[in-house]
Amino acid sequence: MKRGSQALEVRGRHVFVRVDANVPLDRERIRDDTRLRAIVPTLAALRARGARLVVASHLGRPKGQIDPALSLAPVAERLGELLGCVVALAPDSVGPDVEALSQGLAGGEVLLLENLRFHPGEEQNDPSHAAALARLADVYINDAFGTAHRAHASTVGVARVLPSAAGPLMHAEIQALDRLTRSPARPYVAVLGGAKVSDKIGVLRRLATQVDALLLGGGIANTFVANAGGALGRSLVEPGQAETVAAVRAAAAASGCRIVLPDDAVAARTIDSDAATTVVPADQIPDDQMALDIGSATTNAYLEVLAEARTVVWNGPLGVYEHEPFAQGTLAVARGLATSGAFVVVAGGDALAAAQAAGVAERMGHLSTGGGATLEFLEGRELPGLAALPDA
């Protein structure tokens, strides 16, 4: 852990560690703990060096209000299991009581702050709130790449107050993503799914000028198909995106990138685990049905493209993978990526969870804990959380 050319001394000191513990929850049950397991090596290394750890994260979007459903209590419990020690949960992220708990830490002990976003000052990067967070520690380490695109108090403000450094996971993320942006082995393929084109406008345009093939699924694919005149029934289609779709197509045509859309889709009237499904052409969804997964013909076509790839970035599921009738396309693509021989970067919580569900996460080249941060990095935008660190 470096700060410039000097080691950031942590032994015996209070170390504020910003992590990304924004895990998917089913009520109080953690659905996928990939992000927690990713930060364990950093925390274990700091504990071994006698650091007194003040660990901080957000969870969900409480919008500056206390929401018991978004408490980090399940995270504290699971982190304790993974680290093999007690992880105490603070009652808040700032204040005299939290400061007393921090000061009472012995070397190697871990205090997890309550959800950072319970305070409006977090997302506002309020200087007074950043100062309150900084009072909990002597030095700052940011190992939360997934929040590096946010200029928040815990990602930027504290870094400007305390001696700071990027953590090992942050460095690993940057090194892996550099392989995608500098000189990727070709063919270079991007697989993008998810709900909305508007969430990924920038990266779609950028990737269309960089990759050899762009494979689309989910609501993004539906929107492209609809803007080409397809009938999508009740499928998720984002309105008002004709210009965006045209711009992405134009960028791809100019650079020689092939945009590959679904030929067939798994359709149903409802999104239920026992829903009756039919496989229909992707541009001929019945009026009373929705496209909820890519069909077998599309899956095979996508796997053929991926079999030739040497570099792949995957963000977003290709269907409603949480329900078994609509999971097969996403899971098949995940398994195909694991055996493709390509350097594969899996980015974003849903793609990570899908790779875990397929049993192939450990066979991927890199599991990026960033979703939006990864996309903005690939888009070429400056990430405030990185810019605030002297060594990132």
Short mmCIF file of N, CA, C and O in Angstrom, two decimals, residues 147-274:
data_model
loop_
_atom_site.label_atom_id
_atom_site.label_comp_id
_atom_site.label_asym_id
_atom_site.label_seq_id
_atom_site.Cartn_x
_atom_site.Cartn_y
_atom_site.Cartn_z
N THR A 147 -17.19 2.39 -6.22
CA THR A 147 -17.72 3.74 -5.92
C THR A 147 -16.76 4.83 -6.38
O THR A 147 -16.96 6.00 -6.05
N ALA A 148 -15.75 4.48 -7.15
CA ALA A 148 -14.74 5.46 -7.56
C ALA A 148 -15.29 6.54 -8.48
O ALA A 148 -14.68 7.59 -8.65
N HIS A 149 -16.45 6.28 -9.08
CA HIS A 149 -17.05 7.28 -9.97
C HIS A 149 -17.95 8.25 -9.21
O HIS A 149 -18.58 9.12 -9.82
N ARG A 150 -17.99 8.14 -7.88
CA ARG A 150 -18.81 9.02 -7.06
C ARG A 150 -17.93 9.98 -6.27
O ARG A 150 -17.00 9.56 -5.59
N ALA A 151 -18.24 11.26 -6.35
CA ALA A 151 -17.52 12.27 -5.55
C ALA A 151 -18.26 12.45 -4.23
O ALA A 151 -18.96 13.43 -4.00
N HIS A 152 -18.11 11.48 -3.35
CA HIS A 152 -18.79 11.48 -2.06
C HIS A 152 -17.80 11.77 -0.94
O HIS A 152 -16.58 11.76 -1.14
N ALA A 153 -18.34 12.00 0.25
CA ALA A 153 -17.48 12.33 1.38
C ALA A 153 -16.50 11.20 1.69
O ALA A 153 -15.33 11.45 2.00
N SER A 154 -16.95 9.95 1.57
CA SER A 154 -16.09 8.82 1.92
C SER A 154 -15.16 8.39 0.79
O SER A 154 -14.26 7.57 1.01
N THR A 155 -15.36 8.93 -0.42
CA THR A 155 -14.49 8.56 -1.54
C THR A 155 -13.55 9.68 -1.96
O THR A 155 -12.49 9.42 -2.52
N VAL A 156 -13.95 10.93 -1.70
CA VAL A 156 -13.14 12.09 -2.08
C VAL A 156 -12.80 12.94 -0.87
O VAL A 156 -11.65 13.29 -0.64
N GLY A 157 -13.83 13.29 -0.08
CA GLY A 157 -13.61 14.21 1.03
C GLY A 157 -12.59 13.74 2.04
O GLY A 157 -11.67 14.49 2.42
N VAL A 158 -12.71 12.49 2.50
CA VAL A 158 -11.77 11.97 3.50
C VAL A 158 -10.37 11.86 2.92
O VAL A 158 -9.37 12.11 3.61
N ALA A 159 -10.27 11.51 1.64
CA ALA A 159 -8.96 11.38 1.01
C ALA A 159 -8.20 12.70 0.99
O ALA A 159 -6.97 12.70 0.91
N ARG A 160 -8.93 13.81 1.03
CA ARG A 160 -8.29 15.12 1.02
C ARG A 160 -7.89 15.58 2.42
O ARG A 160 -7.19 16.58 2.57
N VAL A 161 -8.35 14.86 3.44
CA VAL A 161 -8.06 15.23 4.82
C VAL A 161 -6.93 14.38 5.41
O VAL A 161 -6.04 14.89 6.09
N LEU A 162 -6.98 13.07 5.14
CA LEU A 162 -6.03 12.13 5.72
C LEU A 162 -4.97 11.70 4.71
O LEU A 162 -5.21 11.72 3.50
N PRO A 163 -3.77 11.29 5.20
CA PRO A 163 -2.82 10.60 4.30
C PRO A 163 -3.54 9.42 3.65
O PRO A 163 -4.20 8.64 4.35
N SER A 164 -3.44 9.28 2.35
CA SER A 164 -4.32 8.33 1.66
C SER A 164 -3.58 7.50 0.63
O SER A 164 -2.51 7.87 0.15
N ALA A 165 -4.20 6.39 0.27
CA ALA A 165 -3.64 5.49 -0.74
C ALA A 165 -4.75 4.63 -1.32
O ALA A 165 -5.80 4.43 -0.71
N ALA A 166 -4.52 4.11 -2.50
CA ALA A 166 -5.39 3.11 -3.10
C ALA A 166 -5.03 1.75 -2.51
O ALA A 166 -3.87 1.44 -2.28
N GLY A 167 -6.05 0.93 -2.28
CA GLY A 167 -5.82 -0.40 -1.77
C GLY A 167 -5.47 -1.39 -2.87
O GLY A 167 -5.57 -1.08 -4.06
N PRO A 168 -5.09 -2.60 -2.49
CA PRO A 168 -4.69 -3.62 -3.48
C PRO A 168 -5.80 -3.95 -4.47
O PRO A 168 -5.52 -4.17 -5.66
N LEU A 169 -7.05 -4.02 -4.01
CA LEU A 169 -8.14 -4.34 -4.93
C LEU A 169 -8.33 -3.23 -5.94
O LEU A 169 -8.57 -3.48 -7.13
N MET A 170 -8.19 -1.99 -5.50
CA MET A 170 -8.29 -0.85 -6.42
C MET A 170 -7.21 -0.93 -7.50
O MET A 170 -7.48 -0.74 -8.70
N HIS A 171 -5.97 -1.23 -7.08
CA HIS A 171 -4.89 -1.37 -8.06
C HIS A 171 -5.16 -2.50 -9.04
O HIS A 171 -4.91 -2.38 -10.24
N ALA A 172 -5.67 -3.64 -8.52
CA ALA A 172 -5.95 -4.78 -9.39
C ALA A 172 -7.02 -4.44 -10.42
O ALA A 172 -6.93 -4.85 -11.59
N GLU A 173 -8.02 -3.68 -10.00
CA GLU A 173 -9.08 -3.27 -10.93
C GLU A 173 -8.50 -2.42 -12.06
O GLU A 173 -8.79 -2.62 -13.23
N ILE A 174 -7.68 -1.44 -11.69
CA ILE A 174 -7.12 -0.54 -12.69
C ILE A 174 -6.24 -1.30 -13.68
O ILE A 174 -6.30 -1.10 -14.89
N GLN A 175 -5.43 -2.21 -13.16
CA GLN A 175 -4.54 -2.99 -14.04
C GLN A 175 -5.35 -3.85 -15.01
O GLN A 175 -5.01 -3.95 -16.19
N ALA A 176 -6.43 -4.48 -14.50
CA ALA A 176 -7.23 -5.33 -15.38
C ALA A 176 -7.94 -4.51 -16.45
O ALA A 176 -7.97 -4.89 -17.63
N LEU A 177 -8.49 -3.37 -16.05
CA LEU A 177 -9.23 -2.55 -17.02
C LEU A 177 -8.30 -1.87 -18.01
O LEU A 177 -8.69 -1.59 -19.15
N ASP A 178 -7.06 -1.62 -17.58
CA ASP A 178 -6.08 -1.08 -18.53
C ASP A 178 -5.86 -2.03 -19.70
O ASP A 178 -5.60 -1.61 -20.82
N ARG A 179 -5.97 -3.35 -19.44
CA ARG A 179 -5.80 -4.32 -20.51
C ARG A 179 -6.90 -4.18 -21.56
O ARG A 179 -6.70 -4.54 -22.73
N LEU A 180 -8.05 -3.67 -21.14
CA LEU A 180 -9.14 -3.48 -22.08
C LEU A 180 -8.99 -2.20 -22.88
O LEU A 180 -9.45 -2.11 -24.03
N THR A 181 -8.38 -1.18 -22.28
CA THR A 181 -8.36 0.14 -22.92
C THR A 181 -7.08 0.44 -23.69
O THR A 181 -7.08 1.29 -24.57
N ARG A 182 -5.98 -0.23 -23.36
CA ARG A 182 -4.70 0.12 -24.00
C ARG A 182 -4.43 -0.71 -25.25
O ARG A 182 -4.35 -0.20 -26.35
N SER A 183 -4.28 -2.01 -25.10
CA SER A 183 -3.97 -2.85 -26.27
C SER A 183 -4.59 -4.23 -26.08
O SER A 183 -3.88 -5.21 -25.88
N PRO A 184 -5.92 -4.32 -26.13
CA PRO A 184 -6.58 -5.61 -25.93
C PRO A 184 -6.25 -6.59 -27.05
O PRO A 184 -6.16 -6.21 -28.22
N ALA A 185 -6.10 -7.85 -26.66
CA ALA A 185 -5.93 -8.90 -27.67
C ALA A 185 -7.23 -9.03 -28.46
O ALA A 185 -8.32 -8.93 -27.90
N ARG A 186 -7.12 -9.23 -29.74
CA ARG A 186 -8.30 -9.28 -30.60
C ARG A 186 -8.51 -10.67 -31.18
O ARG A 186 -7.55 -11.42 -31.34
N PRO A 187 -9.78 -10.98 -31.47
CA PRO A 187 -10.98 -10.15 -31.42
C PRO A 187 -11.38 -9.75 -30.00
O PRO A 187 -11.26 -10.53 -29.07
N TYR A 188 -11.85 -8.50 -29.88
CA TYR A 188 -12.30 -7.93 -28.61
C TYR A 188 -13.81 -7.80 -28.69
O TYR A 188 -14.33 -7.15 -29.60
N VAL A 189 -14.52 -8.42 -27.74
CA VAL A 189 -15.98 -8.49 -27.78
C VAL A 189 -16.54 -7.93 -26.48
O VAL A 189 -16.02 -8.21 -25.39
N ALA A 190 -17.61 -7.15 -26.58
CA ALA A 190 -18.32 -6.66 -25.40
C ALA A 190 -19.71 -7.29 -25.38
O ALA A 190 -20.40 -7.36 -26.40
N VAL A 191 -20.10 -7.77 -24.20
CA VAL A 191 -21.43 -8.32 -23.98
C VAL A 191 -22.14 -7.39 -23.01
O VAL A 191 -21.71 -7.26 -21.86
N LEU A 192 -23.19 -6.74 -23.46
CA LEU A 192 -23.89 -5.77 -22.62
C LEU A 192 -25.36 -6.14 -22.51
O LEU A 192 -26.04 -6.31 -23.53
N GLY A 193 -25.83 -6.27 -21.26
CA GLY A 193 -27.23 -6.51 -21.01
C GLY A 193 -27.75 -5.47 -20.03
O GLY A 193 -27.14 -4.42 -19.84
N GLY A 194 -28.85 -5.79 -19.39
CA GLY A 194 -29.43 -4.85 -18.45
C GLY A 194 -30.67 -4.18 -19.01
O GLY A 194 -31.11 -4.47 -20.13
N ALA A 195 -31.20 -3.25 -18.23
CA ALA A 195 -32.52 -2.71 -18.54
C ALA A 195 -32.52 -1.56 -19.53
O ALA A 195 -33.34 -1.53 -20.45
N LYS A 196 -31.60 -0.59 -19.34
CA LYS A 196 -31.75 0.67 -20.05
C LYS A 196 -30.55 1.05 -20.92
O LYS A 196 -29.42 0.94 -20.49
N VAL A 197 -30.86 1.52 -22.12
CA VAL A 197 -29.84 2.10 -22.98
C VAL A 197 -29.29 3.38 -22.37
O VAL A 197 -28.08 3.64 -22.40
N SER A 198 -30.16 4.18 -21.77
CA SER A 198 -29.73 5.47 -21.24
C SER A 198 -28.71 5.35 -20.13
O SER A 198 -27.91 6.25 -19.90
N ASP A 199 -28.71 4.21 -19.40
CA ASP A 199 -27.72 3.99 -18.36
C ASP A 199 -26.33 3.78 -18.94
O ASP A 199 -25.33 3.92 -18.23
N LYS A 200 -26.27 3.40 -20.22
CA LYS A 200 -25.00 2.97 -20.81
C LYS A 200 -24.71 3.67 -22.13
O LYS A 200 -23.95 3.15 -22.96
N ILE A 201 -25.28 4.87 -22.31
CA ILE A 201 -25.09 5.59 -23.57
C ILE A 201 -23.61 5.78 -23.86
O ILE A 201 -23.11 5.45 -24.94
N GLY A 202 -22.89 6.35 -22.88
CA GLY A 202 -21.49 6.69 -23.10
C GLY A 202 -20.64 5.49 -23.43
O GLY A 202 -19.86 5.51 -24.38
N VAL A 203 -20.80 4.43 -22.66
CA VAL A 203 -19.96 3.26 -22.90
C VAL A 203 -20.36 2.53 -24.17
O VAL A 203 -19.50 1.96 -24.87
N LEU A 204 -21.64 2.55 -24.53
CA LEU A 204 -22.06 1.95 -25.79
C LEU A 204 -21.38 2.64 -26.98
O LEU A 204 -20.84 1.98 -27.87
N ARG A 205 -21.40 3.97 -26.94
CA ARG A 205 -20.77 4.72 -28.04
C ARG A 205 -19.27 4.47 -28.08
O ARG A 205 -18.69 4.30 -29.15
N ARG A 206 -18.64 4.46 -26.91
CA ARG A 206 -17.19 4.28 -26.85
C ARG A 206 -16.81 2.87 -27.29
O ARG A 206 -15.90 2.69 -28.11
N LEU A 207 -17.50 1.87 -26.75
CA LEU A 207 -17.17 0.49 -27.11
C LEU A 207 -17.43 0.23 -28.59
O LEU A 207 -16.71 -0.56 -29.22
N ALA A 208 -18.43 0.89 -29.16
CA ALA A 208 -18.71 0.70 -30.58
C ALA A 208 -17.55 1.14 -31.46
O ALA A 208 -17.43 0.71 -32.61
N THR A 209 -16.67 1.98 -30.92
CA THR A 209 -15.49 2.41 -31.68
C THR A 209 -14.25 1.60 -31.33
O THR A 209 -13.21 1.78 -31.95
N GLN A 210 -14.37 0.69 -30.35
CA GLN A 210 -13.19 -0.03 -29.86
C GLN A 210 -13.24 -1.54 -30.06
O GLN A 210 -12.22 -2.16 -30.28
N VAL A 211 -14.44 -2.12 -29.93
CA VAL A 211 -14.53 -3.58 -29.96
C VAL A 211 -14.83 -4.06 -31.38
O VAL A 211 -15.23 -3.29 -32.26
N ASP A 212 -14.62 -5.35 -31.57
CA ASP A 212 -14.90 -5.95 -32.87
C ASP A 212 -16.35 -6.40 -32.99
O ASP A 212 -16.90 -6.48 -34.09
N ALA A 213 -16.96 -6.72 -31.85
CA ALA A 213 -18.37 -7.13 -31.85
C ALA A 213 -19.01 -6.72 -30.54
O ALA A 213 -18.39 -6.79 -29.48
N LEU A 214 -20.25 -6.30 -30.64
CA LEU A 214 -21.04 -5.86 -29.50
C LEU A 214 -22.27 -6.75 -29.44
O LEU A 214 -23.14 -6.69 -30.32
N LEU A 215 -22.33 -7.62 -28.42
CA LEU A 215 -23.46 -8.54 -28.26
C LEU A 215 -24.41 -7.95 -27.22
O LEU A 215 -24.01 -7.68 -26.09
N LEU A 216 -25.67 -7.77 -27.59
CA LEU A 216 -26.62 -7.10 -26.71
C LEU A 216 -27.72 -8.04 -26.24
O LEU A 216 -28.14 -8.95 -26.96
N GLY A 217 -28.18 -7.81 -25.01
CA GLY A 217 -29.27 -8.59 -24.45
C GLY A 217 -30.11 -7.74 -23.53
O GLY A 217 -29.84 -6.56 -23.32
N GLY A 218 -31.14 -8.35 -22.95
CA GLY A 218 -31.98 -7.64 -22.00
C GLY A 218 -32.74 -6.49 -22.61
O GLY A 218 -33.02 -6.44 -23.81
N GLY A 219 -33.07 -5.51 -21.76
CA GLY A 219 -33.82 -4.35 -22.22
C GLY A 219 -33.08 -3.53 -23.25
O GLY A 219 -33.69 -2.89 -24.11
N ILE A 220 -31.75 -3.55 -23.17
CA ILE A 220 -30.95 -2.81 -24.16
C ILE A 220 -31.20 -3.38 -25.56
O ILE A 220 -31.46 -2.65 -26.52
N ALA A 221 -31.14 -4.72 -25.67
CA ALA A 221 -31.40 -5.34 -26.96
C ALA A 221 -32.82 -5.06 -27.43
O ALA A 221 -33.05 -4.78 -28.62
N ASN A 222 -33.78 -5.13 -26.51
CA ASN A 222 -35.18 -4.85 -26.88
C ASN A 222 -35.31 -3.46 -27.50
O ASN A 222 -36.03 -3.27 -28.49
N THR A 223 -34.63 -2.49 -26.91
CA THR A 223 -34.73 -1.12 -27.40
C THR A 223 -34.13 -1.00 -28.80
O THR A 223 -34.68 -0.30 -29.66
N PHE A 224 -33.02 -1.68 -29.05
CA PHE A 224 -32.43 -1.68 -30.39
C PHE A 224 -33.37 -2.35 -31.39
O PHE A 224 -33.57 -1.86 -32.52
N VAL A 225 -33.95 -3.49 -31.00
CA VAL A 225 -34.86 -4.22 -31.89
C VAL A 225 -36.10 -3.38 -32.19
O VAL A 225 -36.56 -3.29 -33.34
N ALA A 226 -36.64 -2.74 -31.15
CA ALA A 226 -37.83 -1.91 -31.34
C ALA A 226 -37.56 -0.75 -32.28
O ALA A 226 -38.41 -0.41 -33.12
N ASN A 227 -36.39 -0.14 -32.17
CA ASN A 227 -36.06 0.99 -33.03
C ASN A 227 -35.72 0.57 -34.45
O ASN A 227 -35.59 1.42 -35.33
N ALA A 228 -35.61 -0.74 -34.67
CA ALA A 228 -35.44 -1.26 -36.03
C ALA A 228 -36.78 -1.71 -36.61
O ALA A 228 -36.82 -2.30 -37.69
N GLY A 229 -37.87 -1.45 -35.86
CA GLY A 229 -39.20 -1.77 -36.37
C GLY A 229 -39.79 -3.06 -35.83
O GLY A 229 -40.87 -3.48 -36.27
N GLY A 230 -39.11 -3.70 -34.86
CA GLY A 230 -39.60 -4.95 -34.31
C GLY A 230 -40.80 -4.75 -33.42
O GLY A 230 -41.02 -3.68 -32.84
N ALA A 231 -41.61 -5.81 -33.30
CA ALA A 231 -42.77 -5.81 -32.39
C ALA A 231 -42.33 -6.47 -31.09
O ALA A 231 -41.92 -7.63 -31.09
N LEU A 232 -42.41 -5.74 -29.98
CA LEU A 232 -41.88 -6.23 -28.70
C LEU A 232 -42.96 -6.54 -27.68
O LEU A 232 -42.64 -6.86 -26.54
N GLY A 233 -44.25 -6.48 -28.06
CA GLY A 233 -45.30 -6.80 -27.11
C GLY A 233 -45.21 -5.95 -25.86
O GLY A 233 -45.12 -4.73 -25.93
N ARG A 234 -45.21 -6.61 -24.69
CA ARG A 234 -45.12 -5.91 -23.41
C ARG A 234 -43.71 -5.90 -22.85
O ARG A 234 -43.49 -5.64 -21.67
N SER A 235 -42.72 -6.16 -23.69
CA SER A 235 -41.33 -6.22 -23.25
C SER A 235 -40.85 -4.86 -22.76
O SER A 235 -41.38 -3.81 -23.14
N LEU A 236 -39.82 -4.90 -21.93
CA LEU A 236 -39.18 -3.67 -21.47
C LEU A 236 -38.45 -3.02 -22.64
O LEU A 236 -37.49 -3.57 -23.18
N VAL A 237 -38.94 -1.87 -23.05
CA VAL A 237 -38.32 -1.08 -24.11
C VAL A 237 -38.24 0.35 -23.61
O VAL A 237 -39.24 0.92 -23.16
N GLU A 238 -37.05 0.93 -23.68
CA GLU A 238 -36.90 2.30 -23.20
C GLU A 238 -37.33 3.28 -24.29
O GLU A 238 -36.78 3.27 -25.40
N PRO A 239 -38.29 4.14 -23.99
CA PRO A 239 -38.76 5.08 -25.01
C PRO A 239 -37.78 6.22 -25.23
O PRO A 239 -36.91 6.50 -24.41
N GLY A 240 -37.91 6.87 -26.37
CA GLY A 240 -37.14 8.08 -26.65
C GLY A 240 -35.66 7.86 -26.90
O GLY A 240 -34.87 8.78 -26.70
N GLN A 241 -35.29 6.67 -27.35
CA GLN A 241 -33.87 6.37 -27.54
C GLN A 241 -33.49 6.19 -29.01
O GLN A 241 -32.42 5.67 -29.31
N ALA A 242 -34.33 6.64 -29.93
CA ALA A 242 -34.05 6.45 -31.35
C ALA A 242 -32.73 7.11 -31.76
O ALA A 242 -31.92 6.52 -32.51
N GLU A 243 -32.49 8.33 -31.29
CA GLU A 243 -31.25 9.03 -31.65
C GLU A 243 -30.03 8.32 -31.08
O GLU A 243 -28.99 8.22 -31.73
N THR A 244 -30.16 7.83 -29.84
CA THR A 244 -29.04 7.13 -29.22
C THR A 244 -28.71 5.86 -29.98
O THR A 244 -27.54 5.57 -30.27
N VAL A 245 -29.74 5.09 -30.30
CA VAL A 245 -29.53 3.84 -31.04
C VAL A 245 -28.88 4.15 -32.39
O VAL A 245 -27.93 3.47 -32.82
N ALA A 246 -29.35 5.19 -33.06
CA ALA A 246 -28.78 5.56 -34.36
C ALA A 246 -27.33 5.98 -34.22
O ALA A 246 -26.49 5.64 -35.07
N ALA A 247 -27.01 6.70 -33.15
CA ALA A 247 -25.63 7.15 -32.94
C ALA A 247 -24.70 5.98 -32.68
O ALA A 247 -23.57 5.94 -33.18
N VAL A 248 -25.17 5.00 -31.90
CA VAL A 248 -24.34 3.82 -31.62
C VAL A 248 -24.14 3.02 -32.90
O VAL A 248 -23.03 2.56 -33.21
N ARG A 249 -25.20 2.87 -33.68
CA ARG A 249 -25.07 2.14 -34.95
C ARG A 249 -24.10 2.85 -35.90
O ARG A 249 -23.30 2.20 -36.57
N ALA A 250 -24.17 4.17 -35.94
CA ALA A 250 -23.27 4.93 -36.81
C ALA A 250 -21.83 4.79 -36.37
O ALA A 250 -20.92 4.61 -37.21
N ALA A 251 -21.59 4.85 -35.06
CA ALA A 251 -20.23 4.70 -34.55
C ALA A 251 -19.69 3.32 -34.86
O ALA A 251 -18.52 3.16 -35.23
N ALA A 252 -20.54 2.30 -34.72
CA ALA A 252 -20.11 0.94 -35.00
C ALA A 252 -19.81 0.76 -36.49
O ALA A 252 -18.81 0.12 -36.86
N ALA A 253 -20.65 1.31 -37.33
CA ALA A 253 -20.43 1.19 -38.78
C ALA A 253 -19.13 1.86 -39.19
O ALA A 253 -18.38 1.33 -40.04
N ALA A 254 -18.83 3.00 -38.59
CA ALA A 254 -17.61 3.73 -38.95
C ALA A 254 -16.35 3.00 -38.52
O ALA A 254 -15.30 3.12 -39.16
N SER A 255 -16.44 2.23 -37.45
CA SER A 255 -15.25 1.56 -36.92
C SER A 255 -15.16 0.09 -37.30
O SER A 255 -14.17 -0.58 -36.99
N GLY A 256 -16.19 -0.43 -37.92
CA GLY A 256 -16.18 -1.84 -38.30
C GLY A 256 -16.63 -2.78 -37.20
O GLY A 256 -16.40 -3.99 -37.27
N CYS A 257 -17.27 -2.24 -36.19
CA CYS A 257 -17.79 -3.07 -35.10
C CYS A 257 -19.12 -3.68 -35.51
O CYS A 257 -19.99 -3.01 -36.05
N ARG A 258 -19.27 -4.96 -35.23
CA ARG A 258 -20.51 -5.65 -35.57
C ARG A 258 -21.45 -5.66 -34.37
O ARG A 258 -21.07 -6.12 -33.29
N ILE A 259 -22.64 -5.10 -34.50
CA ILE A 259 -23.64 -5.15 -33.44
C ILE A 259 -24.49 -6.39 -33.67
O ILE A 259 -25.11 -6.55 -34.73
N VAL A 260 -24.50 -7.29 -32.68
CA VAL A 260 -25.23 -8.55 -32.80
C VAL A 260 -26.42 -8.51 -31.86
O VAL A 260 -26.26 -8.36 -30.64
N LEU A 261 -27.62 -8.65 -32.42
CA LEU A 261 -28.85 -8.61 -31.65
C LEU A 261 -29.50 -9.99 -31.62
O LEU A 261 -29.22 -10.84 -32.48
N PRO A 262 -30.38 -10.24 -30.65
CA PRO A 262 -31.06 -11.54 -30.59
C PRO A 262 -31.87 -11.85 -31.83
O PRO A 262 -32.53 -10.97 -32.39
N ASP A 263 -31.82 -13.12 -32.23
CA ASP A 263 -32.69 -13.61 -33.31
C ASP A 263 -33.98 -14.18 -32.73
O ASP A 263 -35.03 -14.11 -33.37
N ASP A 264 -33.89 -14.79 -31.55
CA ASP A 264 -35.08 -15.35 -30.92
C ASP A 264 -35.07 -15.01 -29.44
O ASP A 264 -34.05 -14.59 -28.88
N ALA A 265 -36.22 -15.16 -28.81
CA ALA A 265 -36.36 -14.79 -27.40
C ALA A 265 -37.28 -15.76 -26.69
O ALA A 265 -38.19 -16.35 -27.30
N VAL A 266 -37.03 -15.93 -25.39
CA VAL A 266 -37.94 -16.67 -24.53
C VAL A 266 -38.97 -15.67 -24.01
O VAL A 266 -38.62 -14.69 -23.34
N ALA A 267 -40.22 -15.90 -24.33
CA ALA A 267 -41.28 -14.95 -23.99
C ALA A 267 -42.28 -15.59 -23.03
O ALA A 267 -42.46 -16.81 -23.01
N ALA A 268 -42.91 -14.73 -22.23
CA ALA A 268 -43.93 -15.19 -21.29
C ALA A 268 -44.84 -14.02 -20.95
O ALA A 268 -44.51 -12.86 -21.20
N ARG A 269 -46.00 -14.35 -20.37
CA ARG A 269 -46.94 -13.30 -19.97
C ARG A 269 -46.56 -12.68 -18.63
O ARG A 269 -46.87 -11.52 -18.38
N THR A 270 -45.89 -13.46 -17.78
CA THR A 270 -45.53 -12.97 -16.44
C THR A 270 -44.09 -13.33 -16.13
O THR A 270 -43.52 -14.26 -16.71
N ILE A 271 -43.52 -12.58 -15.18
CA ILE A 271 -42.15 -12.87 -14.72
C ILE A 271 -42.28 -13.68 -13.44
O ILE A 271 -42.19 -13.15 -12.33
N ASP A 272 -42.50 -14.96 -13.60
CA ASP A 272 -42.64 -15.87 -12.46
C ASP A 272 -41.80 -17.11 -12.69
O ASP A 272 -41.53 -17.50 -13.84
N SER A 273 -41.43 -17.75 -11.60
CA SER A 273 -40.60 -18.95 -11.70
C SER A 273 -41.35 -20.13 -12.32
O SER A 273 -40.72 -21.09 -12.76
N ASP A 274 -42.68 -20.07 -12.34
CA ASP A 274 -43.47 -21.15 -12.94
C ASP A 274 -44.21 -20.68 -14.19
O ASP A 274 -45.17 -21.30 -14.63
#
